[in-house]
Short mmCIF file of C-alpha atoms and ligand atoms in Angstrom, two decimals:
data_model
loop_
_atom_site.label_atom_id
_atom_site.label_comp_id
_atom_site.label_asym_id
_atom_site.label_seq_id
_atom_site.Cartn_x
_atom_site.Cartn_y
_atom_site.Cartn_z
CA GLY F 1 60.78 276.34 252.09
CA LEU F 2 59.03 273.30 253.38
CA ASN F 3 60.38 272.55 256.80
CA GLY F 4 59.64 269.69 259.10
CA THR F 5 56.41 268.87 260.84
CA ASP F 6 54.57 272.15 260.13
CA ALA F 7 54.98 271.64 256.45
CA ALA F 8 54.11 267.96 256.77
CA SER F 9 50.84 268.77 258.53
CA LYS F 10 50.15 271.52 256.01
CA TYR F 11 50.32 268.99 253.19
CA ALA F 12 48.56 266.32 255.15
CA ASN F 13 45.69 268.77 255.70
CA SER F 14 45.59 269.76 252.10
CA ALA F 15 45.49 266.05 251.15
CA SER F 16 42.33 265.51 253.12
CA GLY F 17 40.95 268.98 252.50
CA GLY F 18 40.71 269.19 256.29
CA ASN F 19 37.40 267.41 256.25
CA GLY F 20 38.20 263.98 254.82
CA THR F 21 37.62 264.82 251.11
CA VAL F 22 40.53 264.57 248.71
CA GLN F 23 41.40 267.78 246.86
CA PRO F 24 42.37 267.56 243.16
CA ALA F 25 46.12 267.25 242.72
CA SER F 26 48.23 268.49 239.83
CA GLY F 27 48.41 265.12 238.15
CA PHE F 28 52.15 264.46 237.77
CA LYS F 29 53.51 261.66 235.66
CA VAL F 30 55.26 259.37 238.19
CA LEU F 31 57.66 256.62 237.07
CA VAL F 32 57.86 253.84 239.65
CA VAL F 33 60.86 251.47 239.36
CA GLY F 34 59.95 248.09 240.88
CA ALA F 35 56.52 246.64 241.64
CA GLY F 36 57.20 245.18 245.08
CA ILE F 37 55.16 245.97 248.12
CA GLY F 38 56.49 249.54 248.37
CA GLY F 39 56.18 250.42 244.68
CA LEU F 40 52.69 249.06 244.36
CA THR F 41 51.43 250.76 247.53
CA ALA F 42 52.94 254.06 246.29
CA ALA F 43 51.13 253.54 242.96
CA ILE F 44 47.80 253.01 244.70
CA ALA F 45 48.18 256.07 246.94
CA LEU F 46 49.47 258.34 244.12
CA ARG F 47 46.69 257.17 241.83
CA GLN F 48 44.20 258.04 244.50
CA GLN F 49 45.76 261.53 244.68
CA GLY F 50 45.15 262.10 240.96
CA HIS F 51 48.59 261.26 239.51
CA GLU F 52 49.42 259.27 236.43
CA VAL F 53 51.51 256.29 237.49
CA LEU F 54 53.69 254.06 235.29
CA ILE F 55 55.35 251.10 237.01
CA PHE F 56 58.31 249.22 235.50
CA GLU F 57 59.02 245.80 236.93
CA GLN F 58 61.88 243.54 235.85
CA SER F 59 60.12 240.19 236.49
CA LYS F 60 57.23 238.58 234.70
CA PHE F 61 55.24 237.98 237.90
CA ASN F 62 54.35 234.52 236.57
CA ASN F 63 55.43 232.93 239.74
CA GLU F 64 55.53 235.57 242.45
CA LEU F 65 57.56 234.42 245.45
CA GLY F 66 57.52 234.68 249.18
CA ALA F 67 56.18 233.11 252.29
CA ALA F 68 54.38 235.01 255.06
CA ILE F 69 54.78 238.65 256.04
CA HIS F 70 53.74 240.66 259.08
CA LEU F 71 51.18 243.45 258.69
CA ALA F 72 51.63 245.14 262.07
CA PRO F 73 49.05 247.80 263.08
CA ASN F 74 51.12 250.60 261.56
CA SER F 75 51.14 249.10 258.05
CA ASN F 76 47.76 247.47 258.27
CA GLY F 77 46.26 250.87 259.16
CA VAL F 78 47.74 252.46 256.04
CA LEU F 79 46.41 249.66 253.81
CA ARG F 80 42.95 249.95 255.29
CA ARG F 81 42.88 253.65 254.59
CA LEU F 82 43.75 252.81 250.97
CA GLY F 83 40.78 250.41 250.90
CA ILE F 84 42.76 247.18 251.23
CA PHE F 85 41.52 244.81 253.94
CA ALA F 86 43.97 241.96 254.29
CA GLU F 87 41.45 239.74 256.03
CA ASP F 88 39.72 239.54 252.61
CA PHE F 89 42.68 237.59 251.26
CA GLY F 90 43.26 235.33 254.23
CA ALA F 91 45.46 237.32 256.58
CA ASN F 92 44.69 236.25 260.13
CA PRO F 93 45.26 238.20 263.36
CA MET F 94 48.22 237.41 265.59
CA GLN F 95 46.49 236.28 268.76
CA ALA F 96 49.31 235.02 271.04
CA LEU F 97 53.09 235.01 271.40
CA THR F 98 54.75 232.01 272.97
CA GLU F 99 58.45 231.42 273.60
CA TYR F 100 60.28 228.15 274.21
CA THR F 101 63.88 227.16 275.01
CA PRO F 102 65.42 225.00 272.34
CA GLU F 103 64.74 222.01 274.58
CA GLY F 104 61.01 222.83 274.51
CA GLU F 105 60.42 224.49 277.85
CA CYS F 106 57.83 227.27 277.64
CA THR F 107 59.25 230.53 279.01
CA LYS F 108 56.59 233.06 278.01
CA HIS F 109 53.03 233.18 276.77
CA ILE F 110 51.32 236.52 275.99
CA ASP F 111 47.69 236.76 274.95
CA LEU F 112 47.39 239.35 272.19
CA ASP F 113 43.67 239.40 271.80
CA GLY F 114 43.51 242.34 274.23
CA PRO F 115 46.19 244.50 272.52
CA ASN F 116 44.68 243.62 269.13
CA LYS F 117 41.38 245.16 270.30
CA MET F 118 43.15 248.13 271.86
CA TRP F 119 45.20 248.97 268.75
CA GLN F 120 43.38 250.92 266.10
CA HIS F 121 44.05 248.13 263.57
CA PRO F 122 44.80 244.47 264.24
CA TRP F 123 48.23 242.90 263.77
CA LEU F 124 47.78 240.57 260.82
CA LEU F 125 49.84 237.74 259.42
CA ALA F 126 49.54 237.66 255.60
CA HIS F 127 50.81 235.53 252.74
CA ARG F 128 53.21 237.74 250.74
CA VAL F 129 51.91 236.38 247.43
CA HIS F 130 48.30 237.20 248.35
CA LEU F 131 49.24 240.68 249.62
CA HIS F 132 51.27 241.36 246.49
CA ASP F 133 48.35 240.21 244.27
CA ALA F 134 45.85 242.45 246.14
CA LEU F 135 48.20 245.48 245.85
CA LYS F 136 48.72 244.83 242.13
CA LYS F 137 44.95 244.68 241.52
CA ALA F 138 44.28 247.83 243.54
CA ALA F 139 46.99 249.73 241.64
CA THR F 140 45.83 248.70 238.16
CA ARG F 141 42.11 247.87 238.21
CA PRO F 142 39.93 250.20 236.05
CA GLU F 143 37.42 250.96 238.77
CA GLY F 144 38.55 252.82 241.90
CA GLN F 145 39.72 256.33 242.55
CA GLY F 146 41.97 257.97 239.96
CA LYS F 147 43.46 256.69 236.76
CA PRO F 148 44.65 253.02 236.92
CA ALA F 149 48.42 252.70 237.10
CA GLU F 150 50.08 251.17 234.09
CA LEU F 151 52.09 248.10 235.05
CA HIS F 152 54.92 247.15 232.63
CA THR F 153 56.29 243.79 233.62
CA SER F 154 59.44 242.21 232.05
CA ASN F 155 60.81 245.76 231.89
CA ARG F 156 64.11 246.04 233.68
CA VAL F 157 65.29 249.60 234.35
CA ILE F 158 68.97 249.93 233.73
CA ASP F 159 69.47 253.68 234.19
CA VAL F 160 67.83 256.77 235.68
CA ASP F 161 68.61 260.43 235.11
CA PRO F 162 67.61 262.07 238.37
CA GLU F 163 67.76 265.66 237.00
CA ALA F 164 65.74 264.98 233.82
CA ALA F 165 63.37 262.44 235.50
CA THR F 166 63.91 259.87 232.83
CA ILE F 167 64.44 256.12 233.03
CA THR F 168 66.09 253.84 230.53
CA LEU F 169 64.86 250.31 230.03
CA GLU F 170 66.96 247.27 229.04
CA ASN F 171 65.57 247.46 225.53
CA GLY F 172 67.09 250.95 225.17
CA GLU F 173 63.80 252.88 225.43
CA THR F 174 63.84 256.07 227.48
CA ILE F 175 60.72 257.27 229.30
CA GLN F 176 60.13 260.75 230.56
CA GLY F 177 58.27 261.47 233.81
CA ASP F 178 57.83 264.36 236.26
CA PHE F 179 59.55 262.42 239.00
CA VAL F 180 60.89 258.89 239.63
CA ILE F 181 60.44 256.58 242.61
CA GLY F 182 63.19 254.03 243.10
CA SER F 183 61.38 251.16 244.80
CA ASP F 184 63.57 248.43 243.33
CA GLY F 185 64.33 246.56 246.55
CA VAL F 186 67.43 245.47 248.34
CA ARG F 187 69.56 245.15 245.13
CA SER F 188 68.39 248.54 243.83
CA VAL F 189 69.95 250.08 240.73
CA THR F 190 68.38 253.48 241.39
CA ARG F 191 70.22 253.71 244.74
CA LYS F 192 73.50 254.16 242.93
CA LYS F 193 72.07 257.21 241.14
CA VAL F 194 71.09 258.84 244.42
CA ALA F 195 74.38 258.01 246.20
CA GLY F 196 76.54 258.86 243.17
CA ARG F 197 78.54 255.65 243.71
CA ASP F 198 78.14 251.91 244.28
CA VAL F 199 76.70 251.15 247.70
CA ASN F 200 77.72 247.69 248.72
CA LEU F 201 75.46 245.30 250.54
CA PHE F 202 77.00 243.08 253.20
CA SER F 203 75.78 240.12 255.15
CA SER F 204 74.09 240.89 258.45
CA GLY F 205 75.90 237.78 259.77
CA LYS F 206 72.70 235.73 259.74
CA SER F 207 70.96 233.54 257.26
CA ALA F 208 67.49 232.03 257.33
CA PHE F 209 65.64 228.96 256.10
CA ARG F 210 62.05 229.70 254.94
CA PHE F 211 59.25 227.30 254.25
CA MET F 212 55.59 226.59 255.03
CA ILE F 213 53.67 223.47 256.07
CA THR F 214 49.97 222.93 256.35
CA ARG F 215 48.56 223.48 259.81
CA GLN F 216 46.54 220.33 259.41
CA SER F 217 49.71 218.23 259.04
CA ALA F 218 50.92 219.52 262.39
CA LEU F 219 47.54 218.88 264.01
CA ASP F 220 47.38 215.32 262.62
CA ASP F 221 50.58 214.32 264.37
CA PRO F 222 50.22 213.81 268.16
CA ILE F 223 53.86 214.86 268.67
CA THR F 224 53.42 218.26 267.02
CA ALA F 225 49.71 218.96 267.50
CA LYS F 226 50.31 221.15 270.57
CA PHE F 227 52.15 223.73 268.49
CA ALA F 228 49.26 224.19 266.08
CA GLN F 229 46.26 224.11 268.34
CA SER F 230 45.76 227.84 268.85
CA PRO F 231 44.89 229.95 265.82
CA GLY F 232 47.01 233.07 265.43
CA GLU F 233 49.77 231.86 267.74
CA LEU F 234 53.33 233.04 266.92
CA ILE F 235 55.94 230.71 268.49
CA ILE F 236 59.67 231.35 268.94
CA TRP F 237 62.23 228.75 269.99
CA PHE F 238 65.20 230.81 271.23
CA GLY F 239 68.62 229.20 271.07
CA THR F 240 71.94 230.83 271.98
CA ASP F 241 72.78 232.03 268.47
CA ARG F 242 69.83 230.70 266.47
CA ARG F 243 66.07 230.72 266.69
CA ILE F 244 63.03 229.42 264.90
CA VAL F 245 59.92 231.58 264.38
CA MET F 246 56.63 229.99 263.39
CA TYR F 247 53.26 231.60 262.74
CA PRO F 248 50.06 230.79 260.90
CA THR F 249 48.72 232.54 257.83
CA THR F 250 46.08 232.12 255.09
CA ASN F 251 43.12 231.84 257.45
CA ASN F 252 45.25 229.81 259.84
CA THR F 253 45.58 226.96 257.34
CA GLN F 254 49.39 227.29 256.81
CA LEU F 255 52.30 227.57 259.21
CA ASN F 256 55.20 229.81 258.11
CA PHE F 257 58.73 229.16 259.39
CA VAL F 258 61.74 231.39 259.44
CA CYS F 259 64.77 229.73 261.04
CA ILE F 260 67.56 232.25 261.70
CA HIS F 261 71.15 231.20 262.42
CA PRO F 262 74.78 232.33 261.84
CA ASP F 263 75.73 232.71 258.20
CA SER F 264 78.58 230.28 258.53
CA GLU F 265 76.13 227.45 259.18
CA SER F 266 73.68 228.22 256.41
CA GLY F 267 73.12 225.05 254.49
CA ALA F 268 73.36 226.31 250.93
CA GLY F 269 76.07 228.77 251.88
CA GLY F 270 73.33 231.42 251.99
CA ALA F 271 72.32 233.32 248.92
CA ASP F 272 71.36 236.91 248.47
CA THR F 273 68.37 235.94 246.37
CA TRP F 274 64.79 235.06 247.43
CA SER F 275 64.77 231.65 245.81
CA GLN F 276 67.92 229.78 246.79
CA LYS F 277 66.96 226.16 247.56
CA THR F 278 68.17 224.09 250.51
CA SER F 279 67.56 220.63 251.92
CA LEU F 280 65.85 219.14 254.95
CA GLU F 281 69.16 217.53 255.93
CA GLU F 282 70.92 220.90 256.02
CA MET F 283 68.16 222.37 258.06
CA THR F 284 67.94 219.65 260.69
CA LYS F 285 71.76 219.70 261.00
CA VAL F 286 71.74 223.42 261.87
CA TYR F 287 68.96 222.87 264.44
CA GLU F 288 70.35 219.65 265.88
CA GLY F 289 69.70 219.41 269.60
CA PHE F 290 66.44 221.35 269.46
CA ASP F 291 63.27 219.73 270.93
CA PRO F 292 62.52 216.54 268.89
CA ALA F 293 58.90 217.68 268.63
CA MET F 294 60.09 220.87 266.96
CA ILE F 295 62.33 218.88 264.63
CA ALA F 296 59.32 216.67 263.78
CA LEU F 297 57.45 219.82 262.94
CA ILE F 298 60.07 221.17 260.48
CA SER F 299 60.50 217.70 259.00
CA LYS F 300 56.96 218.05 257.59
CA ALA F 301 58.20 220.61 255.09
CA ASP F 302 57.88 219.81 251.40
CA LYS F 303 61.54 219.31 250.44
CA ASP F 304 61.11 221.16 247.19
CA SER F 305 59.84 224.32 248.92
CA LEU F 306 62.80 224.93 251.26
CA LYS F 307 64.58 228.22 250.75
CA ALA F 308 67.85 229.56 252.18
CA TRP F 309 67.91 233.32 252.44
CA LYS F 310 70.95 235.40 253.28
CA LEU F 311 69.96 238.39 255.44
CA MET F 312 71.65 241.42 253.92
CA ASP F 313 72.42 244.80 255.42
CA MET F 314 73.78 248.07 254.13
CA GLU F 315 75.33 251.32 255.33
CA THR F 316 72.91 254.13 256.16
CA LEU F 317 72.58 256.45 253.18
CA PRO F 318 73.21 260.15 253.74
CA THR F 319 70.17 260.99 251.57
CA TRP F 320 67.36 259.21 249.75
CA VAL F 321 66.77 262.01 247.21
CA ARG F 322 68.63 263.40 244.22
CA GLY F 323 66.92 265.84 241.86
CA LYS F 324 63.61 264.24 240.86
CA LEU F 325 64.46 260.76 242.06
CA ALA F 326 63.64 259.38 245.52
CA LEU F 327 64.28 255.98 247.02
CA LEU F 328 61.46 254.07 248.84
CA GLY F 329 61.32 250.80 250.79
CA ASP F 330 64.25 248.42 250.82
CA ALA F 331 66.05 250.45 248.14
CA ALA F 332 66.40 253.20 250.76
CA HIS F 333 66.68 251.06 253.88
CA PRO F 334 67.03 247.26 253.39
CA PHE F 335 65.55 245.49 256.40
CA THR F 336 66.60 242.37 258.24
CA PRO F 337 63.42 240.43 259.07
CA HIS F 338 63.89 240.31 262.84
CA GLN F 339 60.99 242.60 263.68
CA GLY F 340 58.70 242.00 260.70
CA GLN F 341 58.83 245.65 259.63
CA GLY F 342 60.46 245.63 256.11
CA GLY F 343 57.15 245.61 254.30
CA GLY F 344 55.56 247.88 256.91
CA GLN F 345 58.17 250.60 256.48
CA ALA F 346 57.91 250.39 252.71
CA ILE F 347 54.14 250.88 253.06
CA GLU F 348 54.66 253.86 255.39
CA ASP F 349 57.15 255.40 252.90
CA ALA F 350 54.60 254.95 250.13
CA ILE F 351 51.75 256.72 251.87
CA SER F 352 54.06 259.55 252.98
CA MET F 353 55.12 260.03 249.37
CA ALA F 354 51.49 260.42 248.29
CA VAL F 355 50.76 262.84 251.14
CA VAL F 356 53.56 265.19 250.10
CA PHE F 357 52.27 265.13 246.51
CA SER F 358 48.72 266.07 247.35
CA GLY F 359 46.90 269.30 246.90
CA ASP F 360 48.09 271.93 244.51
CA ALA F 361 51.68 270.71 244.07
CA LYS F 362 53.69 272.56 241.37
CA LYS F 363 56.40 271.11 239.13
CA GLU F 364 58.98 273.57 240.49
CA GLU F 365 58.39 272.11 243.95
CA ILE F 366 59.15 268.47 243.07
CA ASN F 367 62.64 268.28 244.58
CA GLU F 368 61.52 270.22 247.63
CA ARG F 369 58.57 267.87 248.18
CA LEU F 370 60.80 264.78 247.75
CA ASN F 371 63.11 266.24 250.40
CA LEU F 372 60.13 266.71 252.62
CA TYR F 373 59.21 263.03 252.14
CA GLU F 374 62.72 262.13 253.19
CA LYS F 375 62.45 264.42 256.24
CA ILE F 376 59.22 262.75 257.32
CA ARG F 377 60.45 259.23 256.85
CA LYS F 378 64.21 258.81 257.22
CA GLU F 379 64.66 258.99 260.98
CA ARG F 380 61.68 256.75 261.74
CA ALA F 381 62.54 254.07 259.15
CA GLU F 382 66.21 253.99 260.12
CA THR F 383 65.42 253.82 263.84
CA ILE F 384 63.21 250.80 263.27
CA GLN F 385 65.89 249.35 260.98
CA GLU F 386 68.33 249.69 263.88
CA TYR F 387 65.95 247.91 266.32
CA SER F 388 65.74 245.12 263.78
CA ARG F 389 69.53 244.84 263.71
CA ILE F 390 69.70 244.74 267.49
CA ALA F 391 67.00 242.09 267.60
CA GLY F 392 69.04 239.96 265.19
CA SER F 393 72.51 240.54 266.61
CA ASP F 394 72.20 238.76 269.93
CA ILE F 395 69.45 236.29 269.78
CA LYS F 396 69.68 235.05 273.34
CA ALA F 397 69.93 238.52 274.88
CA VAL F 398 67.00 239.55 272.81
CA GLY F 399 64.95 236.75 274.32
CA GLN F 400 66.04 237.61 277.79
CA ASN F 401 65.42 241.32 277.40
CA ASN F 402 61.96 240.80 276.09
CA MET F 403 62.82 242.62 272.86
CA GLN F 404 60.15 240.74 271.00
CA THR F 405 57.54 241.76 273.52
CA TYR F 406 58.76 245.30 273.39
CA THR F 407 58.42 245.25 269.63
CA VAL F 408 54.91 243.92 269.75
CA TYR F 409 53.75 246.71 271.95
CA ASN F 410 55.92 249.41 270.40
CA PHE F 411 54.79 249.05 266.82
CA GLY F 412 51.28 248.24 267.79
CA HIS F 413 50.77 251.32 269.91
CA ASP F 414 48.20 253.88 268.85
CA GLU F 415 50.77 256.64 268.96
CA TYR F 416 52.66 254.93 266.13
CA ASP F 417 49.55 253.79 264.42
CA ASN F 418 48.44 257.36 263.91
CA SER F 419 51.81 258.68 262.71
P1 FAD S 1 60.64 244.41 247.16
O1 FAD S 1 59.39 243.85 247.70
O2 FAD S 1 61.89 243.61 247.25
O3 FAD S 1 60.35 244.81 245.64
C1 FAD S 1 61.30 245.29 244.72
C2 FAD S 1 60.80 245.04 243.32
O4 FAD S 1 61.65 245.73 242.40
C3 FAD S 1 60.85 243.57 242.93
O5 FAD S 1 59.60 243.20 242.42
C4 FAD S 1 61.98 243.52 241.92
O6 FAD S 1 61.77 242.47 240.97
C5 FAD S 1 61.90 244.89 241.31
N1 FAD S 1 63.16 245.34 240.68
C6 FAD S 1 64.40 245.25 241.19
N2 FAD S 1 65.29 245.82 240.34
C7 FAD S 1 64.61 246.28 239.30
C8 FAD S 1 64.93 246.97 238.10
N3 FAD S 1 66.21 247.29 237.83
N4 FAD S 1 63.98 247.28 237.22
C9 FAD S 1 62.68 246.98 237.44
N5 FAD S 1 62.28 246.30 238.58
C10 FAD S 1 63.26 245.98 239.47
N6 FAD S 1 59.63 239.50 253.05
C11 FAD S 1 59.14 238.71 254.01
O7 FAD S 1 58.94 239.19 255.16
N7 FAD S 1 58.80 237.40 253.80
C12 FAD S 1 58.97 236.86 252.55
O8 FAD S 1 58.65 235.70 252.38
C13 FAD S 1 59.48 237.64 251.53
N8 FAD S 1 59.67 237.15 250.27
C14 FAD S 1 60.03 237.97 249.27
C15 FAD S 1 60.10 237.49 247.98
C16 FAD S 1 60.47 238.32 246.91
C17 FAD S 1 60.52 237.78 245.54
C18 FAD S 1 60.80 239.69 247.16
C19 FAD S 1 61.13 240.59 245.97
C20 FAD S 1 60.72 240.18 248.48
C21 FAD S 1 60.36 239.33 249.52
N9 FAD S 1 60.27 239.80 250.83
C22 FAD S 1 59.80 239.00 251.81
C23 FAD S 1 60.74 241.14 251.21
C24 FAD S 1 59.71 242.16 251.40
O9 FAD S 1 58.65 242.00 250.51
C25 FAD S 1 60.43 243.48 251.22
O10 FAD S 1 61.55 243.51 252.02
C26 FAD S 1 59.61 244.66 251.70
O11 FAD S 1 58.26 244.46 251.43
C27 FAD S 1 60.10 245.94 251.04
O12 FAD S 1 59.45 246.09 249.81
P2 FAD S 1 60.08 246.83 248.57
O13 FAD S 1 58.91 247.18 247.68
O14 FAD S 1 60.96 247.94 249.00
O15 FAD S 1 61.01 245.78 247.85
#
C-alpha cells in the first residue's frame, strides 16, 4: 500500500527522477471537469507528466469573470515550477500592509519588501482574468512539454460514474477516461458523486462587494491620493463587523476592492454567483460612517462593474475520492476569501495530483494513488480553510490579534513554500 509521507516522497522522487529530469509516465487519459484555476493547473501539470488530458467546461469563456486574486509564495512557487511567471501578465508584488480604523487612523504598517526577498517566491497580486488566460494557454498550446490538453468549452458535465471513470455531458454524450478530476468549483456536481448524497452549501454569514478602480483616478484626487501612492500596498480598513480590503494589480494600474460585511446588510441580498450586480448607493450605505476619504475612494467605482458576492461555506467532506474520481480545489474545500488562499490551495492540489501520477503508474493503482493525493492534501487544505473561517468570523478580533500579519508570514514562509 501507499502510505503517507514515505510514499509521497517515493513518488515525488520518481517524478523528478531524483535529478530534476522527468521520467516517462504511463500516459493515462484524464477527464477534468471544470476549467477554473484548479482544473487548468492540473491539466498543465498532468500534461507535463505525459498524460492525455481532456477538460470539460460548462461556460463559453467569452467573458471570463473575476477581479484580483492573491498568488502567495506557496502558489506562486508552484506556478513558476510549471513555467508560469505571473509578472509576465501584470501581477505585481505585495510590498506593504497597512491597516486603518474605519475613521481613518493608521494602526499598522508593515514593509513587505524584506519578507518578499526572504521568501523563495514573491507574494504577487494578479488579475484573475489574466491568470486564467495564462493557465488556459499553458494547458492547451501546441508547444511545451507533453501533449496539449483538449479544452471543450460549452460542455456541461451532468453526471460521473466514479467506478467506470466516465462522464456524461448535457448533450447526452458519454466519455470514457482512466480517471476523473472533479474541479468544478463551489457548486460542484461531481462532489455529490463522491459523497453519495447532496452536500448543501450555506452562507458563511458574510457577503462582499467587489470592484476595481484605476489607480490613476485615486492619485488624481487630492482626498484619496494618499491611499494610492505606494505601489504594492495592501490596505485594510477594519470596522467592528465589516472591513474593506484594497490592493493594486495589473502592474499597479488598478486597485481591487473587496468589502466584507454581514450577510444581512448585503445590498443585493447577496447572491451565490460571481456576477450579481449591486449599486453604489447600497455600498456606501453599508459603509456609512467610514472615513470620508475612503468613501470618496469607493465612489470612483464604475457603477456597472459593482458585484455583490455571497461568501459560501460547506461542511468538511469525509473523503475527496471515490473509485476513479477525485475532487480538487473549491469542489473539495470551498474557500471564503479572508486569507486569499482559495486559488492557492487549488493550485497546490493540482500539482500534488500530478506528482502522485508520475513515474511508472499502473491502471490498477489509480484509486490507491487518488487516495494518496487526498492524504497529502486534505489536512493542509482544510486547516488553511479553517484559518480563513476564523479570519472572517470576528473581523475586529482578527485585526487586534494580528491575524492578517500572522497569515502573511505563515503562508509566505519557506517551510510552507517547499511543501
Ligand atoms: P473555480 O475557479 O470556481 O472553477 C470551477 C470551474 O468549473 C468554472 O470554470 C465553472 O464554470 C466550471 N464548472 C462548474 N460546474 C461545471 C460542470 N457541471 N461542468 C463543467 N464545468 C463546470 N476568487 C477571487 O479571489 N477573486 C475573484 O475575483 C474571483 N472571481 C471568480 C470568478 C469566477 C467566474 C469564478 C468561477 C471564480 C472566481 N474566484 C475568484 C474564485 C477562485 O477562482 C476559486 O475559488 C479558486 O481559484 C478555486 O478554483 P477552482 O478551480 O476550484 O474553482
